[in-house]
PDB file of C-alpha atoms and ligand atoms in Angstrom:
ATOM      1  CA  ASN A   1      -2.855  -6.987  28.753  1.00 58.00           C
ATOM      2  CA  LYS A   2      -3.816 -10.567  27.938  1.00 67.00           C
ATOM      3  CA  VAL A   3      -7.301 -10.714  26.543  1.00 81.00           C
ATOM      4  CA  HIS A   4      -5.797  -8.896  23.759  1.00 92.00           C
ATOM      5  CA  GLU A   5      -2.976 -11.127  23.245  1.00 93.00           C
ATOM      6  CA  ALA A   6      -3.365 -13.148  19.615  1.00 96.00           C
ATOM      7  CA  THR A   7      -0.811 -15.424  17.842  1.00 97.00           C
ATOM      8  CA  GLY A   8      -1.447 -14.852  14.389  1.00 98.00           C
ATOM      9  CA  SER A   9       0.342 -16.327  10.987  1.00 98.00           C
ATOM     10  CA  GLY A  10       1.879 -14.767   8.056  1.00 98.00           C
ATOM     11  CA  THR A  11       4.118 -15.234   4.867  1.00 98.00           C
ATOM     12  CA  GLY A  12       7.350 -13.374   4.366  1.00 98.00           C
ATOM     13  CA  VAL A  13       9.066 -11.515   1.565  1.00 98.00           C
ATOM     14  CA  LEU A  14      10.783 -14.927   0.888  1.00 97.00           C
ATOM     15  CA  GLY A  15       7.252 -16.348   0.675  1.00 98.00           C
ATOM     16  CA  ASP A  16       8.496 -18.138   3.995  1.00 98.00           C
ATOM     17  CA  GLN A  17       5.596 -18.912   6.971  1.00 98.00           C
ATOM     18  CA  LYS A  18       5.824 -17.473  10.357  1.00 98.00           C
ATOM     19  CA  SER A  19       4.019 -17.247  13.076  1.00 98.00           C
ATOM     20  CA  LEU A  20       3.375 -13.339  14.503  1.00 98.00           C
ATOM     21  CA  ASN A  21       2.649 -11.501  17.676  1.00 97.00           C
ATOM     22  CA  THR A  22      -0.521 -10.105  16.905  1.00 98.00           C
ATOM     23  CA  TYR A  23      -3.304  -8.225  19.040  1.00 97.00           C
ATOM     24  CA  TYR A  24      -7.471  -8.377  18.987  1.00 97.00           C
ATOM     25  CA  ALA A  25      -9.320  -5.654  19.055  1.00 95.00           C
ATOM     26  CA  ASN A  26     -12.264  -3.744  17.590  1.00 94.00           C
ATOM     27  CA  SER A  27     -13.157  -7.713  15.496  1.00 95.00           C
ATOM     28  CA  THR A  28      -9.859  -7.466  13.854  1.00 97.00           C
ATOM     29  CA  TYR A  29      -6.298  -8.399  14.485  1.00 98.00           C
ATOM     30  CA  TYR A  30      -3.341  -5.657  14.694  1.00 97.00           C
ATOM     31  CA  LEU A  31       0.357  -6.334  13.871  1.00 98.00           C
ATOM     32  CA  TYR A  32       0.675  -5.009  17.425  1.00 96.00           C
ATOM     33  CA  ASN A  33       2.081  -6.420  20.393  1.00 95.00           C
ATOM     34  CA  VAL A  34       3.291  -5.525  23.997  1.00 92.00           C
ATOM     35  CA  THR A  35       6.922  -6.575  24.786  1.00 90.00           C
ATOM     36  CA  LYS A  36       7.050  -6.570  28.416  1.00 77.00           C
ATOM     37  CA  PRO A  37       4.728  -6.067  30.726  1.00 69.00           C
ATOM     38  CA  MET A  38       5.226  -2.647  32.177  1.00 68.00           C
ATOM     39  CA  SER A  39       6.548  -0.990  29.098  1.00 81.00           C
ATOM     40  CA  GLY A  40       6.644  -0.476  25.479  1.00 92.00           C
ATOM     41  CA  VAL A  41       4.902  -2.250  22.387  1.00 94.00           C
ATOM     42  CA  ILE A  42       6.191  -3.276  18.657  1.00 96.00           C
ATOM     43  CA  ALA A  43       4.113  -1.695  16.085  1.00 97.00           C
ATOM     44  CA  THR A  44       3.784  -2.105  12.461  1.00 97.00           C
ATOM     45  CA  TYR A  45       2.423   0.570  10.060  1.00 96.00           C
ATOM     46  CA  ASP A  46       1.979   0.579   6.234  1.00 96.00           C
ATOM     47  CA  ASN A  47       2.865   3.952   4.933  1.00 94.00           C
ATOM     48  CA  ASN A  48       0.930   3.482   1.728  1.00 88.00           C
ATOM     49  CA  ASN A  49       3.848   4.828  -0.660  1.00 79.00           C
ATOM     50  CA  GLY A  50       3.904   7.587   1.027  1.00 70.00           C
ATOM     51  CA  GLY A  51       0.619   8.531  -0.608  1.00 64.00           C
ATOM     52  CA  GLN A  52      -2.018  10.577   1.762  1.00 58.00           C
ATOM     53  CA  TYR A  53      -0.270   9.644   4.857  1.00 64.00           C
ATOM     54  CA  SER A  54       2.202  11.083   6.868  1.00 87.00           C
ATOM     55  CA  LEU A  55       4.903   9.005   9.508  1.00 93.00           C
ATOM     56  CA  PRO A  56       3.570   6.245  10.768  1.00 94.00           C
ATOM     57  CA  GLY A  57       0.563   5.619   8.403  1.00 94.00           C
ATOM     58  CA  TYR A  58      -2.163   3.166   9.191  1.00 95.00           C
ATOM     59  CA  TYR A  59      -1.826   0.027  11.358  1.00 96.00           C
ATOM     60  CA  VAL A  60      -1.547  -3.267   9.353  1.00 98.00           C
ATOM     61  CA  THR A  61      -4.690  -5.565   9.990  1.00 98.00           C
ATOM     62  CA  ASP A  62      -6.525  -8.663   9.177  1.00 98.00           C
ATOM     63  CA  SER A  63      -9.504  -9.678  10.259  1.00 98.00           C
ATOM     64  CA  GLY A  64      -8.835 -13.421  10.157  1.00 98.00           C
ATOM     65  CA  ASN A  65      -5.320 -13.052  11.851  1.00 98.00           C
ATOM     66  CA  THR A  66      -3.733 -14.770   8.553  1.00 98.00           C
ATOM     67  CA  PHE A  67      -1.812 -12.033   6.827  1.00 98.00           C
ATOM     68  CA  TYR A  68      -0.791 -13.839   3.782  1.00 98.00           C
ATOM     69  CA  SER A  69      -1.249 -10.897   0.793  1.00 98.00           C
ATOM     70  CA  GLU A  70       1.576  -9.936  -1.136  1.00 98.00           C
ATOM     71  CA  ARG A  71       1.097  -6.479   0.083  1.00 97.00           C
ATOM     72  CA  GLN A  72       0.884  -7.826   3.939  1.00 98.00           C
ATOM     73  CA  LYS A  73       4.551  -9.319   3.504  1.00 98.00           C
ATOM     74  CA  ALA A  74       6.649  -6.918   3.956  1.00 98.00           C
ATOM     75  CA  ALA A  75       4.805  -6.067   7.403  1.00 98.00           C
ATOM     76  CA  VAL A  76       4.962  -9.763   8.217  1.00 98.00           C
ATOM     77  CA  ASP A  77       8.643  -9.448   8.089  1.00 98.00           C
ATOM     78  CA  ALA A  78       9.195  -5.573   9.583  1.00 98.00           C
ATOM     79  CA  HIS A  79       6.934  -6.965  12.744  1.00 98.00           C
ATOM     80  CA  TYR A  80       8.646 -10.469  12.971  1.00 98.00           C
ATOM     81  CA  TYR A  81      12.047  -9.029  12.983  1.00 98.00           C
ATOM     82  CA  ALA A  82      11.671  -6.036  15.225  1.00 98.00           C
ATOM     83  CA  GLY A  83      10.244  -9.036  17.917  1.00 97.00           C
ATOM     84  CA  GLU A  84      13.767 -10.982  16.967  1.00 97.00           C
ATOM     85  CA  VAL A  85      15.911  -7.982  17.531  1.00 97.00           C
ATOM     86  CA  PHE A  86      13.829  -6.741  20.502  1.00 97.00           C
ATOM     87  CA  ASP A  87      14.423 -10.400  21.906  1.00 96.00           C
ATOM     88  CA  TYR A  88      18.328 -10.492  20.811  1.00 97.00           C
ATOM     89  CA  TYR A  89      18.871  -7.189  22.952  1.00 97.00           C
ATOM     90  CA  TYR A  90      16.733  -8.655  25.737  1.00 96.00           C
ATOM     91  CA  ASN A  91      18.161 -12.089  26.262  1.00 96.00           C
ATOM     92  CA  ASN A  92      21.845 -11.515  25.288  1.00 97.00           C
ATOM     93  CA  PHE A  93      22.592  -7.983  27.127  1.00 97.00           C
ATOM     94  CA  ASN A  94      18.884  -7.439  29.428  1.00 96.00           C
ATOM     95  CA  ARG A  95      18.553  -4.287  27.278  1.00 96.00           C
ATOM     96  CA  GLU A  96      14.887  -3.523  27.167  1.00 96.00           C
ATOM     97  CA  SER A  97      14.283  -1.877  23.332  1.00 97.00           C
ATOM     98  CA  TYR A  98      16.713   0.081  21.841  1.00 97.00           C
ATOM     99  CA  ASP A  99      16.560   2.394  24.790  1.00 97.00           C
ATOM    100  CA  GLY A 100      17.045   0.135  27.515  1.00 96.00           C
ATOM    101  CA  ASN A 101      13.209   1.980  28.610  1.00 94.00           C
ATOM    102  CA  GLY A 102      10.891  -0.435  26.804  1.00 95.00           C
ATOM    103  CA  ALA A 103      10.378   2.616  24.168  1.00 96.00           C
ATOM    104  CA  ASP A 104       8.039   1.468  21.758  1.00 97.00           C
ATOM    105  CA  ILE A 105       9.414   0.271  18.308  1.00 98.00           C
ATOM    106  CA  VAL A 106       7.575   1.162  15.116  1.00 98.00           C
ATOM    107  CA  SER A 107       8.200   0.098  11.711  1.00 98.00           C
ATOM    108  CA  SER A 108       6.565   1.282   8.847  1.00 97.00           C
ATOM    109  CA  VAL A 109       6.747  -0.023   5.393  1.00 97.00           C
ATOM    110  CA  HIS A 110       5.884   0.773   1.623  1.00 97.00           C
ATOM    111  CA  PHE A 111       7.358   3.981   2.516  1.00 95.00           C
ATOM    112  CA  GLY A 112       8.137   6.184  -0.296  1.00 93.00           C
ATOM    113  CA  SER A 113       7.760   4.890  -3.969  1.00 93.00           C
ATOM    114  CA  ASN A 114      10.584   2.596  -5.364  1.00 95.00           C
ATOM    115  CA  TYR A 115      12.463   3.418  -2.297  1.00 95.00           C
ATOM    116  CA  ASN A 116      15.785   1.317  -2.061  1.00 97.00           C
ATOM    117  CA  ASN A 117      16.483   2.310   1.002  1.00 96.00           C
ATOM    118  CA  ALA A 118      15.779   1.013   4.768  1.00 96.00           C
ATOM    119  CA  ALA A 119      16.432   3.667   7.553  1.00 96.00           C
ATOM    120  CA  TRP A 120      16.216   4.755  11.237  1.00 96.00           C
ATOM    121  CA  VAL A 121      14.646   8.172  11.388  1.00 95.00           C
ATOM    122  CA  GLY A 122      15.341   8.988  14.750  1.00 94.00           C
ATOM    123  CA  ASN A 123      11.916   7.797  16.503  1.00 96.00           C
ATOM    124  CA  GLN A 124      10.923   4.913  14.032  1.00 97.00           C
ATOM    125  CA  MET A 125      12.042   2.551  11.216  1.00 97.00           C
ATOM    126  CA  ILE A 126      11.396   2.886   7.713  1.00 96.00           C
ATOM    127  CA  TYR A 127      11.237   0.325   5.016  1.00 97.00           C
ATOM    128  CA  GLY A 128      11.069   0.846   1.422  1.00 96.00           C
ATOM    129  CA  ASP A 129       9.446  -1.567  -1.352  1.00 97.00           C
ATOM    130  CA  GLY A 130      13.078  -1.211  -3.300  1.00 97.00           C
ATOM    131  CA  ASP A 131      12.544  -0.986  -7.149  1.00 97.00           C
ATOM    132  CA  GLY A 132      12.725  -4.600  -7.759  1.00 96.00           C
ATOM    133  CA  SER A 133      15.763  -5.372  -9.384  1.00 97.00           C
ATOM    134  CA  THR A 134      17.862  -3.353  -7.033  1.00 97.00           C
ATOM    135  CA  PHE A 135      16.113  -4.391  -4.020  1.00 97.00           C
ATOM    136  CA  THR A 136      12.887  -5.953  -3.347  1.00 98.00           C
ATOM    137  CA  TYR A 137      11.126  -5.283   0.180  1.00 98.00           C
ATOM    138  CA  LEU A 138      13.666  -4.114   2.748  1.00 98.00           C
ATOM    139  CA  SER A 139      12.049  -5.557   5.648  1.00 98.00           C
ATOM    140  CA  GLY A 140      12.338  -9.171   4.385  1.00 98.00           C
ATOM    141  CA  ALA A 141      16.134  -9.061   5.859  1.00 97.00           C
ATOM    142  CA  ASP A 142      16.760  -9.972   9.290  1.00 96.00           C
ATOM    143  CA  ASP A 143      20.287  -8.201   9.260  1.00 96.00           C
ATOM    144  CA  ILE A 144      18.930  -5.188   7.330  1.00 97.00           C
ATOM    145  CA  VAL A 145      16.098  -4.764  10.301  1.00 98.00           C
ATOM    146  CA  ALA A 146      18.782  -5.593  13.059  1.00 98.00           C
ATOM    147  CA  HIS A 147      21.325  -2.761  11.229  1.00 97.00           C
ATOM    148  CA  GLU A 148      18.568  -0.310  11.747  1.00 97.00           C
ATOM    149  CA  LEU A 149      17.076  -1.053  15.477  1.00 98.00           C
ATOM    150  CA  THR A 150      20.864  -0.967  16.512  1.00 98.00           C
ATOM    151  CA  HIS A 151      21.060   2.981  15.095  1.00 98.00           C
ATOM    152  CA  ALA A 152      18.583   3.472  17.347  1.00 98.00           C
ATOM    153  CA  VAL A 153      20.622   1.686  20.561  1.00 98.00           C
ATOM    154  CA  THR A 154      23.629   3.688  19.084  1.00 98.00           C
ATOM    155  CA  ASP A 155      21.886   6.784  19.071  1.00 98.00           C
ATOM    156  CA  THR A 156      20.956   6.118  22.994  1.00 98.00           C
ATOM    157  CA  THR A 157      24.315   4.819  24.048  1.00 98.00           C
ATOM    158  CA  ALA A 158      28.155   6.175  22.042  1.00 98.00           C
ATOM    159  CA  GLU A 159      25.856   8.669  19.974  1.00 98.00           C
ATOM    160  CA  LEU A 160      28.508   7.933  17.224  1.00 98.00           C
ATOM    161  CA  VAL A 161      28.368  11.160  15.605  1.00 98.00           C
ATOM    162  CA  TYR A 162      26.808  10.045  11.593  1.00 98.00           C
ATOM    163  CA  GLU A 163      30.405  11.520   9.352  1.00 98.00           C
ATOM    164  CA  ASN A 164      33.843  10.359   8.652  1.00 98.00           C
ATOM    165  CA  GLN A 165      35.442   7.814  11.340  1.00 98.00           C
ATOM    166  CA  SER A 166      32.556   8.088  13.742  1.00 98.00           C
ATOM    167  CA  GLY A 167      30.121   7.509  11.125  1.00 98.00           C
ATOM    168  CA  ALA A 168      31.918   4.551   9.683  1.00 98.00           C
ATOM    169  CA  LEU A 169      32.240   2.875  13.130  1.00 99.00           C
ATOM    170  CA  ASN A 170      28.099   3.890  13.600  1.00 98.00           C
ATOM    171  CA  GLU A 171      28.032   1.987  10.148  1.00 98.00           C
ATOM    172  CA  SER A 172      30.150  -0.576  11.400  1.00 99.00           C
ATOM    173  CA  PHE A 173      28.297  -1.619  14.576  1.00 98.00           C
ATOM    174  CA  SER A 174      25.159  -1.524  13.110  1.00 98.00           C
ATOM    175  CA  ASP A 175      26.834  -4.438  10.615  1.00 98.00           C
ATOM    176  CA  VAL A 176      28.141  -6.112  13.012  1.00 98.00           C
ATOM    177  CA  PHE A 177      24.923  -6.588  15.132  1.00 98.00           C
ATOM    178  CA  GLY A 178      23.232  -7.113  11.870  1.00 97.00           C
ATOM    179  CA  TYR A 179      25.584 -10.364  11.944  1.00 97.00           C
ATOM    180  CA  PHE A 180      25.301 -11.480  15.261  1.00 97.00           C
ATOM    181  CA  VAL A 181      21.510 -11.511  14.807  1.00 95.00           C
ATOM    182  CA  ASP A 182      21.588 -13.180  11.604  1.00 86.00           C
ATOM    183  CA  ASN A 183      24.849 -14.704  12.019  1.00 82.00           C
ATOM    184  CA  GLU A 184      24.365 -17.284   8.738  1.00 83.00           C
ATOM    185  CA  ASP A 185      26.868 -15.400   6.995  1.00 93.00           C
ATOM    186  CA  TRP A 186      29.130 -12.468   6.448  1.00 97.00           C
ATOM    187  CA  LEU A 187      26.953 -10.808   4.154  1.00 97.00           C
ATOM    188  CA  MET A 188      24.882  -7.557   4.431  1.00 97.00           C
ATOM    189  CA  GLY A 189      21.295  -7.454   3.084  1.00 96.00           C
ATOM    190  CA  GLU A 190      22.049 -10.510   0.999  1.00 95.00           C
ATOM    191  CA  ASP A 191      18.353 -11.744   1.164  1.00 94.00           C
ATOM    192  CA  VAL A 192      16.804  -8.527  -0.477  1.00 97.00           C
ATOM    193  CA  TYR A 193      19.600  -7.399  -2.159  1.00 97.00           C
ATOM    194  CA  THR A 194      19.144  -7.869  -6.463  1.00 97.00           C
ATOM    195  CA  PRO A 195      16.512 -10.447  -6.023  1.00 95.00           C
ATOM    196  CA  GLY A 196      16.964 -11.735  -9.842  1.00 94.00           C
ATOM    197  CA  VAL A 197      20.875 -12.104  -8.882  1.00 95.00           C
ATOM    198  CA  PRO A 198      21.600 -15.295  -6.315  1.00 93.00           C
ATOM    199  CA  GLY A 199      24.136 -14.825  -3.623  1.00 92.00           C
ATOM    200  CA  ASP A 200      25.135 -10.901  -3.890  1.00 95.00           C
ATOM    201  CA  ALA A 201      25.194  -8.514  -1.309  1.00 97.00           C
ATOM    202  CA  LEU A 202      25.162  -4.707  -0.247  1.00 97.00           C
ATOM    203  CA  ARG A 203      28.392  -5.256   1.464  1.00 98.00           C
ATOM    204  CA  SER A 204      30.920  -8.122   2.596  1.00 98.00           C
ATOM    205  CA  MET A 205      32.249  -8.048   6.254  1.00 98.00           C
ATOM    206  CA  SER A 206      34.878 -11.053   5.116  1.00 98.00           C
ATOM    207  CA  ASN A 207      35.962  -9.249   1.960  1.00 98.00           C
ATOM    208  CA  PRO A 208      34.671  -5.449   2.231  1.00 98.00           C
ATOM    209  CA  THR A 209      36.964  -5.362  -1.491  1.00 98.00           C
ATOM    210  CA  GLN A 210      34.199  -7.402  -3.013  1.00 98.00           C
ATOM    211  CA  TYR A 211      31.522  -4.809  -2.738  1.00 98.00           C
ATOM    212  CA  ASP A 212      34.196  -1.810  -3.422  1.00 98.00           C
ATOM    213  CA  GLN A 213      34.409  -1.185   0.443  1.00 98.00           C
ATOM    214  CA  PRO A 214      38.286  -0.773   1.940  1.00 98.00           C
ATOM    215  CA  ALA A 215      39.515  -3.493   4.388  1.00 98.00           C
ATOM    216  CA  HIS A 216      42.328  -1.479   5.433  1.00 98.00           C
ATOM    217  CA  MET A 217      43.294   1.746   6.996  1.00 98.00           C
ATOM    218  CA  ASP A 218      45.762   2.132   4.033  1.00 98.00           C
ATOM    219  CA  ASP A 219      43.087   2.235   1.731  1.00 98.00           C
ATOM    220  CA  TYR A 220      40.901   4.770   4.126  1.00 98.00           C
ATOM    221  CA  GLN A 221      38.776   6.815   1.184  1.00 98.00           C
ATOM    222  CA  ASP A 222      38.596  10.605   2.220  1.00 98.00           C
ATOM    223  CA  LEU A 223      35.363  11.704   1.156  1.00 98.00           C
ATOM    224  CA  PRO A 224      33.554  15.021   1.572  1.00 98.00           C
ATOM    225  CA  ASN A 225      31.246  15.300   4.626  1.00 98.00           C
ATOM    226  CA  THR A 226      28.198  15.757   2.476  1.00 98.00           C
ATOM    227  CA  GLU A 227      25.104  13.573   0.826  1.00 97.00           C
ATOM    228  CA  GLN A 228      26.616  13.018  -2.047  1.00 98.00           C
ATOM    229  CA  GLY A 229      30.124  11.727  -0.458  1.00 98.00           C
ATOM    230  CA  ASP A 230      28.249   9.921   2.011  1.00 98.00           C
ATOM    231  CA  TRP A 231      29.077  11.748   4.930  1.00 98.00           C
ATOM    232  CA  GLY A 232      32.680  11.177   4.763  1.00 98.00           C
ATOM    233  CA  GLY A 233      32.117   7.580   3.316  1.00 98.00           C
ATOM    234  CA  VAL A 234      30.306   5.753   6.263  1.00 98.00           C
ATOM    235  CA  HIS A 235      29.124   3.077   4.129  1.00 98.00           C
ATOM    236  CA  ILE A 236      32.537   2.749   2.403  1.00 98.00           C
ATOM    237  CA  ASN A 237      34.983   3.075   5.175  1.00 98.00           C
ATOM    238  CA  SER A 238      32.961   0.989   7.675  1.00 98.00           C
ATOM    239  CA  GLY A 239      34.653  -2.126   5.742  1.00 98.00           C
ATOM    240  CA  ILE A 240      37.563  -1.301   7.446  1.00 99.00           C
ATOM    241  CA  PRO A 241      36.231  -1.930  10.984  1.00 99.00           C
ATOM    242  CA  ASN A 242      33.801  -4.583   9.612  1.00 98.00           C
ATOM    243  CA  LYS A 243      37.332  -6.839   8.579  1.00 98.00           C
ATOM    244  CA  ALA A 244      38.894  -6.375  12.233  1.00 99.00           C
ATOM    245  CA  ALA A 245      35.565  -7.694  13.560  1.00 98.00           C
ATOM    246  CA  TYR A 246      35.823 -10.493  11.224  1.00 98.00           C
ATOM    247  CA  TYR A 247      38.852 -11.216  12.436  1.00 98.00           C
ATOM    248  CA  THR A 248      37.763 -10.464  15.842  1.00 98.00           C
ATOM    249  CA  ILE A 249      34.349 -12.832  15.762  1.00 98.00           C
ATOM    250  CA  ASN A 250      36.643 -15.628  13.971  1.00 98.00           C
ATOM    251  CA  SER A 251      39.293 -15.522  16.747  1.00 98.00           C
ATOM    252  CA  ILE A 252      37.505 -15.223  19.939  1.00 98.00           C
ATOM    253  CA  GLY A 253      34.190 -16.474  19.083  1.00 98.00           C
ATOM    254  CA  GLN A 254      30.693 -14.523  18.682  1.00 97.00           C
ATOM    255  CA  SER A 255      29.542 -15.222  22.418  1.00 97.00           C
ATOM    256  CA  LYS A 256      32.735 -13.729  23.658  1.00 98.00           C
ATOM    257  CA  ALA A 257      32.616 -11.311  20.623  1.00 98.00           C
ATOM    258  CA  GLU A 258      29.483 -10.148  20.927  1.00 98.00           C
ATOM    259  CA  GLU A 259      29.671  -8.870  24.795  1.00 98.00           C
ATOM    260  CA  ILE A 260      32.944  -7.067  23.700  1.00 98.00           C
ATOM    261  CA  TYR A 261      30.885  -5.117  21.277  1.00 99.00           C
ATOM    262  CA  TYR A 262      27.801  -4.566  23.299  1.00 99.00           C
ATOM    263  CA  ARG A 263      29.921  -3.235  26.447  1.00 98.00           C
ATOM    264  CA  ALA A 264      32.113  -0.655  24.060  1.00 99.00           C
ATOM    265  CA  LEU A 265      28.628   0.713  22.716  1.00 98.00           C
ATOM    266  CA  THR A 266      27.708   1.131  25.915  1.00 98.00           C
ATOM    267  CA  VAL A 267      30.463   1.899  28.235  1.00 98.00           C
ATOM    268  CA  TYR A 268      33.755   3.338  26.124  1.00 98.00           C
ATOM    269  CA  LEU A 269      32.467   4.977  22.926  1.00 98.00           C
ATOM    270  CA  THR A 270      31.770   8.277  22.612  1.00 98.00           C
ATOM    271  CA  PRO A 271      30.327  10.458  19.777  1.00 98.00           C
ATOM    272  CA  ASN A 272      33.693  11.758  18.207  1.00 98.00           C
ATOM    273  CA  SER A 273      35.564   7.995  18.631  1.00 98.00           C
ATOM    274  CA  THR A 274      37.752   7.403  15.716  1.00 98.00           C
ATOM    275  CA  PHE A 275      38.765   3.885  14.469  1.00 99.00           C
ATOM    276  CA  SER A 276      41.980   4.133  16.954  1.00 98.00           C
ATOM    277  CA  ASP A 277      39.748   4.873  20.087  1.00 99.00           C
ATOM    278  CA  ALA A 278      37.208   1.861  18.810  1.00 99.00           C
ATOM    279  CA  ARG A 279      40.223  -0.391  18.751  1.00 99.00           C
ATOM    280  CA  GLN A 280      41.112   0.762  22.602  1.00 98.00           C
ATOM    281  CA  ALA A 281      37.504   0.283  23.702  1.00 99.00           C
ATOM    282  CA  LEU A 282      37.132  -3.408  21.859  1.00 99.00           C
ATOM    283  CA  ILE A 283      40.807  -3.824  23.771  1.00 99.00           C
ATOM    284  CA  GLN A 284      39.457  -2.679  27.386  1.00 99.00           C
ATOM    285  CA  SER A 285      36.367  -4.079  26.770  1.00 99.00           C
ATOM    286  CA  ALA A 286      37.800  -7.586  26.177  1.00 98.00           C
ATOM    287  CA  GLN A 287      40.321  -7.316  29.579  1.00 98.00           C
ATOM    288  CA  ASP A 288      37.401  -6.165  31.354  1.00 98.00           C
ATOM    289  CA  LEU A 289      35.475  -9.501  30.623  1.00 98.00           C
ATOM    290  CA  TYR A 290      37.891 -11.974  29.818  1.00 98.00           C
ATOM    291  CA  GLY A 291      41.305 -11.172  30.280  1.00 98.00           C
ATOM    292  CA  SER A 292      44.580 -10.025  28.553  1.00 98.00           C
ATOM    293  CA  THR A 293      44.368 -13.266  25.949  1.00 98.00           C
ATOM    294  CA  THR A 294      40.891 -11.960  24.532  1.00 98.00           C
ATOM    295  CA  ALA A 295      42.495  -8.605  24.489  1.00 98.00           C
ATOM    296  CA  ASN A 296      45.426  -9.602  22.825  1.00 98.00           C
ATOM    297  CA  SER A 297      43.414 -11.394  20.144  1.00 98.00           C
ATOM    298  CA  VAL A 298      41.571  -7.875  19.849  1.00 98.00           C
ATOM    299  CA  ALA A 299      44.420  -5.982  18.914  1.00 98.00           C
ATOM    300  CA  SER A 300      45.887  -8.413  16.648  1.00 98.00           C
ATOM    301  CA  ALA A 301      42.340  -8.170  14.633  1.00 98.00           C
ATOM    302  CA  TRP A 302      43.145  -4.441  14.477  1.00 98.00           C
ATOM    303  CA  ASN A 303      46.981  -4.379  13.531  1.00 98.00           C
ATOM    304  CA  ASN A 304      45.745  -6.673  10.839  1.00 98.00           C
ATOM    305  CA  ILE A 305      43.884  -3.656   9.434  1.00 98.00           C
ATOM    306  CA  GLY A 306      46.147  -1.046   9.828  1.00 98.00           C
ATOM    307  CA  VAL A 307      44.567   0.504  13.249  1.00 98.00           C
ATOM    308  CA  TYR A 308      46.766   1.161  16.261  1.00 98.00           C
TER     309      TYR A 308
HETATM  310  C1  S7B B 401      20.066  -0.056   2.347  1.00 83.66           C
HETATM  311  C2  S7B B 401      20.395   1.289   2.914  1.00 83.66           C
HETATM  312  C3  S7B B 401      20.677   2.222   2.066  1.00 83.66           C
HETATM  313  C4  S7B B 401      21.236   3.574   3.163  1.00 83.66           C
HETATM  314  C5  S7B B 401      21.166   3.592   4.335  1.00 83.66           C
HETATM  315  C6  S7B B 401      21.041   2.411   5.045  1.00 83.66           C
HETATM  316  C7  S7B B 401      21.706   2.498   6.574  1.00 83.66           C
HETATM  317  O1  S7B B 401      20.566   1.753   7.311  1.00 83.66           O
HETATM  318  O2  S7B B 401      22.471   2.635   6.931  1.00 83.66           O
HETATM  319  C8  S7B B 401      20.880   1.324   4.360  1.00 83.66           C
HETATM  320  O3  S7B B 401      20.798  -0.076   5.024  1.00 83.66           O
HETATM  321  C9  S7B B 401      21.982  -0.596   5.109  1.00 83.66           C
HETATM  322  O4  S7B B 401      22.872  -0.439   5.363  1.00 83.66           O
HETATM  323  C10 S7B B 401      21.430  -2.286   5.268  1.00 83.66           C
HETATM  324  C11 S7B B 401      22.503  -2.635   6.611  1.00 83.66           C
HETATM  325  C12 S7B B 401      21.975  -3.234   5.122  1.00 83.66           C
HETATM  326 ZN1   ZN B 402      23.541   1.849   8.327  1.00 83.66          ZN
END
């Protein structure tokens, strides 16, 4: 309700200043806000390096509504970018939160110790601090936050099984919506990856091979469906559909591409969809929304990466 809504300010992971939606109660301010009057909240917690706390941890608060400390940086960005991704799905697709039904968006930062990962753990997001050389605080990248929240969208729509081709599609759709939200570049995670090395990234959608991902079906890697095998290479073979997305966005533009990708994810894809099923789902979505010229552009993008 209105009496509690406040606007705080914070310093993000990269030292940037930003305004924050905060909540005033018990004479302090929380990284917490109501997304829509009738529905969910965005709430950000500190998991205290997996110390004595289980998830989500404790609320991030500041009596002055100023979140400037080193420890608060990861929470500032997790909270701010969660709001940015909420707005992206709401404004572009009228989807209220990741489930379309105003689900609470919960994030926990400072998860684990020197944890070089971020993840959607089925009901919330977790962000490690990184070890300081491979990663800095992982919530500092808007494409990572969008990537993680899109896993939640996928889990409440196509439910693409996280292994082999369906798992690589799951990964690719998270990267693609990470691009749509961030769209500064074709790189993933560049803002927080190797803070000591400028210009590199976890993955490149325009040039997957730069980071040892295949960019064509001929180079699909048959890996074991084990943790060691990255569940059949879901973060490796995603380079193939990612390259198709790069061609598609360049040929039809972002505004058509995001509608087509959203329609494919929410209307046509199913848990065991293959790369060829994704090709068909995207062509059909293009045909439904924009007609055969656009559908043909999508078909050529997938021809270029050897998926028919
Ligand atoms: C850093 C990281 C490690 C393990 C899994 C994921 C995962 O969420 O799949 C992960 O996050 C990303 O890939 C984001 C996009 C850069
Ligand atoms: Zn992922």
